């Protein structure tokens, strides 16, 4: 095997690519002799042709060391499958054979090529929240050569063919600002069609379009009538081709789904079931013609990131009888998704209810922190059920550890529930382990926080009436997130949502899609829900992090103008280049009473982030070759630094904002002149020592503080902070049974119990940002933005007395990177893996000036400088011993 990865747009064999020039990436196997690429050759050809045949493209031998994100240089036709292959030439003249061929299939390549014809059901009664069922039959004469469905919705759909679900996608097409952009997906239904009559069925739910969304009881934020549009194209083996679109000739009806809502859960009344409704021979008596719905969703685009799918299944660990009618199941893991329940027969009209909670009170009752989200699933019996059957809701999800089953017919067994974990279907890419079990659990909690909150968009939390794309949260978790998952397509899509809702004045909103400033202006008129420091800056920070980690320059091109507008907005909002107080600041500082009243002045936080966004904009301009912009932006950045110094640095070098967060931002965002740096580092360390290494930062400080300590040589302090088991500290939550990240350091304390449930989620990933530090400093795997996507990277594990070993492994875009260390009787043993076509700079702590280093058994002649050995490693696997 010469290749281990052959991807188009981060996906193996994607169906429905709308990109004009999709990007191809490959990774040569670490066993192949060609380990450093000097050149490559790509070939792409349409189905039915050949690499040299009609319509094909050959890049020729391209002298380039880049193996990621190379665009297809062909004008692609719509709805066509293309094959591709690559071969790689090594630096030493050796070459790989052609890779196995892979394919991608295009969607609609020209804007406006598919004009969706939407159908829906206008509801007379505002309380009518029923899902709508649509069906249409179609005849197939002979064999099917090719059949595709393109489908989009203002709402959420389930697509069926002949009584079968077409895919296991959930909540599709997903969430965007539906007035500006909507997504479509393409499915291959060829294998599901048969000769004769076939039936296409669609269930349509409210979803984000018209379901309950936002605090309170807001509904219909985007419109009152959910609608769906599908286009079915069929080519038969006899050469005939046909296109069928949704329209008033489809039939529609309601059914058992009386309510199926993201926040509120589902009410399924089996008495209203229409058995076999999507089978061809079903007779749709009483079904009405579908209503045509006029809709203009703006840009219609092929979905660029995978949809939500069931990722894994959990089983409850414990269950108990709570009262006469109620049994409570404990999944022992705060998870996000649905529950599938096995039910026995019962009388018509009997109702089984499922309630969900992240925590239980001392008496075993559910802790209610979901505010106005109803979070209840109900099954009402028809009486015609078989002896045993499964029920699972359709257009909802819950965040929970505990499930109450109320009015189960008879005595339930321990295995009647399955917890089905739903998340955007992106591959997980990292693992962290070490000799400290609590740190391992912390890493797992960070991962579960992402699993639970990467549901179509990056959300703040998955359980209450919120689940919104809070920009600050999404920004702070991203650097850690990229170690745990391949986040590129997911964030690339979300950044479109963010740009769609960027204000005219350049301000980014607090949430994307923006349902706060656009739909709830009345409620928030006193405080704008955009332009917030640390939150709006996500628009500049996220593209940069994605570029650094995935090396795709398109992310900078796509976001660049929006970033410039953001920087301009920030500048306009300043007085003497000092940003005003923009509400949240270092949100949820444990030493403050109200979440927005952190010890660190909001103006300091705002100005530091303004500098950061400006610096990143300048760096983007450098990468994109926008010289004039770069000059201007670097100039602005220098002026902001000066203003920052004037306003927030006292003559003795202390900050006005003499806090952990203050120094973290000043150091982390390069705001201090060299002579002040050692003092600031010392002060930051002191602020930890003085508090016995307890953290006293909110969301913003916590996301960077350990990285900053390590960057300036105080990994010792970072370790103490991370290993802190007392409140407030990361391991405090672990020690108290956390299986995800908590929203507040004091979400629960032994003294105070639960904090106010109004704002107390147990699955908020923001503090999980520390995962970045764990991978980069305990594991030692550190990227280099000058050689993005780990083309070059550093391996610099750092140790702590309390750990005897640690291991981080990470499937980087260029292949697996591994870094592990273990103390030995005389020193330390390291194992490193450096992927093909990359280069690592290794920095290891040297026990003494006379220490010895062996790499794969051979002595390495290298001198000790500043207490460390530094040397380079090319692709390969290494055992390094240090004594
Ligand atoms: C959310 C946060 C968010 C914050 C804004 C909260 O309600 O859950 O995570 O960033 O508001 O300050």
Short mmCIF file of N, CA, C and O in Angstrom, two decimals, residues 795-834:
data_model
loop_
_atom_site.label_atom_id
_atom_site.label_comp_id
_atom_site.label_asym_id
_atom_site.label_seq_id
_atom_site.Cartn_x
_atom_site.Cartn_y
_atom_site.Cartn_z
N UNK A 795 8.33 19.02 18.52
CA UNK A 795 8.02 18.01 19.53
C UNK A 795 8.77 18.41 20.79
O UNK A 795 10.01 18.36 20.82
N UNK A 796 8.02 18.89 21.75
CA UNK A 796 8.69 19.42 22.95
C UNK A 796 7.91 19.03 24.21
O UNK A 796 7.29 19.87 24.86
N UNK A 797 7.91 17.73 24.51
CA UNK A 797 7.18 17.32 25.71
C UNK A 797 7.85 17.87 26.96
O UNK A 797 9.08 17.95 27.01
N UNK A 798 7.02 18.24 27.92
CA UNK A 798 7.58 18.72 29.19
C UNK A 798 6.98 17.87 30.31
O UNK A 798 5.84 17.46 30.26
N UNK A 799 7.80 17.65 31.32
CA UNK A 799 7.40 16.69 32.35
C UNK A 799 7.04 17.34 33.68
O UNK A 799 7.37 18.48 33.91
N UNK A 800 6.42 16.53 34.49
CA UNK A 800 6.10 16.96 35.85
C UNK A 800 6.37 15.78 36.77
O UNK A 800 6.12 14.63 36.40
N UNK A 801 6.84 16.11 37.95
CA UNK A 801 7.23 15.05 38.89
C UNK A 801 6.14 14.02 39.13
O UNK A 801 6.41 12.86 39.38
N UNK A 802 4.90 14.48 39.07
CA UNK A 802 3.82 13.56 39.44
C UNK A 802 3.44 12.62 38.29
O UNK A 802 2.62 11.73 38.47
N UNK A 803 4.00 12.82 37.13
CA UNK A 803 3.64 11.94 36.01
C UNK A 803 4.83 11.04 35.67
O UNK A 803 5.95 11.52 35.55
N UNK A 804 4.55 9.75 35.46
CA UNK A 804 5.66 8.87 35.07
C UNK A 804 5.67 8.64 33.56
O UNK A 804 6.68 8.25 33.01
N UNK A 805 4.55 8.85 32.92
CA UNK A 805 4.55 8.74 31.46
C UNK A 805 3.38 9.52 30.88
O UNK A 805 2.41 9.86 31.60
N UNK A 806 3.47 9.81 29.58
CA UNK A 806 2.36 10.46 28.86
C UNK A 806 2.49 10.10 27.38
O UNK A 806 3.59 9.83 26.88
N UNK A 807 1.35 10.07 26.72
CA UNK A 807 1.35 9.73 25.30
C UNK A 807 0.28 10.53 24.58
O UNK A 807 -0.89 10.49 24.94
N UNK A 808 0.69 11.29 23.56
CA UNK A 808 -0.29 12.00 22.74
C UNK A 808 -0.15 11.51 21.32
O UNK A 808 0.97 11.37 20.81
N UNK A 809 -1.26 11.22 20.72
CA UNK A 809 -1.17 10.87 19.31
C UNK A 809 -2.26 11.62 18.56
O UNK A 809 -3.34 11.87 19.10
N UNK A 810 -1.92 12.00 17.35
CA UNK A 810 -2.77 12.94 16.65
C UNK A 810 -2.69 12.67 15.15
O UNK A 810 -1.60 12.64 14.58
N UNK A 811 -3.84 12.42 14.56
CA UNK A 811 -3.88 12.21 13.11
C UNK A 811 -3.91 13.56 12.43
O UNK A 811 -4.97 14.11 12.14
N UNK A 812 -2.74 14.07 12.18
CA UNK A 812 -2.65 15.38 11.54
C UNK A 812 -3.06 15.21 10.08
O UNK A 812 -3.14 14.09 9.58
N UNK A 813 -3.31 16.32 9.38
CA UNK A 813 -3.69 16.19 7.97
C UNK A 813 -2.64 15.44 7.16
O UNK A 813 -2.92 14.88 6.12
N UNK A 814 -1.39 15.42 7.65
CA UNK A 814 -0.34 14.73 6.90
C UNK A 814 -0.04 13.34 7.44
O UNK A 814 0.95 12.72 7.06
N UNK A 815 -0.84 12.88 8.36
CA UNK A 815 -0.63 11.54 8.90
C UNK A 815 -0.39 11.61 10.40
O UNK A 815 -0.32 12.67 10.99
N UNK A 816 -0.25 10.42 10.98
CA UNK A 816 -0.20 10.33 12.44
C UNK A 816 1.09 10.88 13.04
O UNK A 816 2.18 10.53 12.61
N UNK A 817 0.92 11.77 14.02
CA UNK A 817 2.05 12.24 14.81
C UNK A 817 1.92 11.61 16.18
O UNK A 817 0.84 11.62 16.76
N UNK A 818 3.03 11.07 16.68
CA UNK A 818 2.96 10.50 18.02
C UNK A 818 4.10 11.03 18.87
O UNK A 818 5.20 11.25 18.36
N UNK A 819 3.78 11.24 20.09
CA UNK A 819 4.82 11.69 21.01
C UNK A 819 4.52 11.09 22.37
O UNK A 819 3.46 11.34 22.94
N UNK A 820 5.44 10.27 22.86
CA UNK A 820 5.21 9.74 24.20
C UNK A 820 6.51 9.73 24.97
O UNK A 820 7.60 9.73 24.39
N UNK A 821 6.40 9.77 26.27
CA UNK A 821 7.59 9.70 27.11
C UNK A 821 7.30 8.88 28.35
O UNK A 821 6.15 8.75 28.78
N UNK A 822 8.36 8.29 28.86
CA UNK A 822 8.23 7.46 30.05
C UNK A 822 9.53 7.59 30.83
O UNK A 822 10.61 7.48 30.23
N UNK A 823 9.37 7.81 32.09
CA UNK A 823 10.60 7.89 32.90
C UNK A 823 11.20 6.49 33.03
O UNK A 823 10.47 5.50 33.17
N UNK A 824 12.51 6.42 32.99
CA UNK A 824 13.19 5.15 33.20
C UNK A 824 14.09 5.30 34.43
O UNK A 824 14.21 6.39 34.98
N UNK A 825 14.71 4.18 34.80
CA UNK A 825 15.53 4.22 36.02
C UNK A 825 16.58 5.33 35.93
O UNK A 825 16.88 6.01 36.91
N UNK A 826 17.13 5.53 34.71
CA UNK A 826 18.24 6.48 34.62
C UNK A 826 17.88 7.77 33.89
O UNK A 826 18.68 8.67 33.78
N UNK A 827 16.71 7.86 33.34
CA UNK A 827 16.39 9.06 32.57
C UNK A 827 15.00 8.99 31.99
O UNK A 827 14.03 8.78 32.70
N UNK A 828 14.93 9.09 30.68
CA UNK A 828 13.62 9.11 30.06
C UNK A 828 13.68 8.47 28.68
O UNK A 828 14.70 8.57 27.97
N UNK A 829 12.59 7.79 28.30
CA UNK A 829 12.52 7.19 26.97
C UNK A 829 11.38 7.84 26.22
O UNK A 829 10.27 7.95 26.75
N UNK A 830 11.66 8.27 25.01
CA UNK A 830 10.64 8.93 24.19
C UNK A 830 10.35 8.08 22.95
O UNK A 830 11.27 7.47 22.40
N UNK A 831 9.11 8.08 22.54
CA UNK A 831 8.78 7.49 21.23
C UNK A 831 8.15 8.60 20.40
O UNK A 831 7.21 9.27 20.86
N UNK A 832 8.67 8.80 19.22
CA UNK A 832 8.12 9.83 18.33
C UNK A 832 7.76 9.21 16.98
O UNK A 832 8.47 8.34 16.49
N UNK A 833 6.70 9.71 16.42
CA UNK A 833 6.40 9.35 15.03
C UNK A 833 6.23 10.63 14.23
O UNK A 833 5.44 11.51 14.61
N UNK A 834 6.98 10.73 13.17
CA UNK A 834 6.94 11.92 12.31
C UNK A 834 6.39 11.46 10.95
O UNK A 834 6.96 10.56 10.34
#
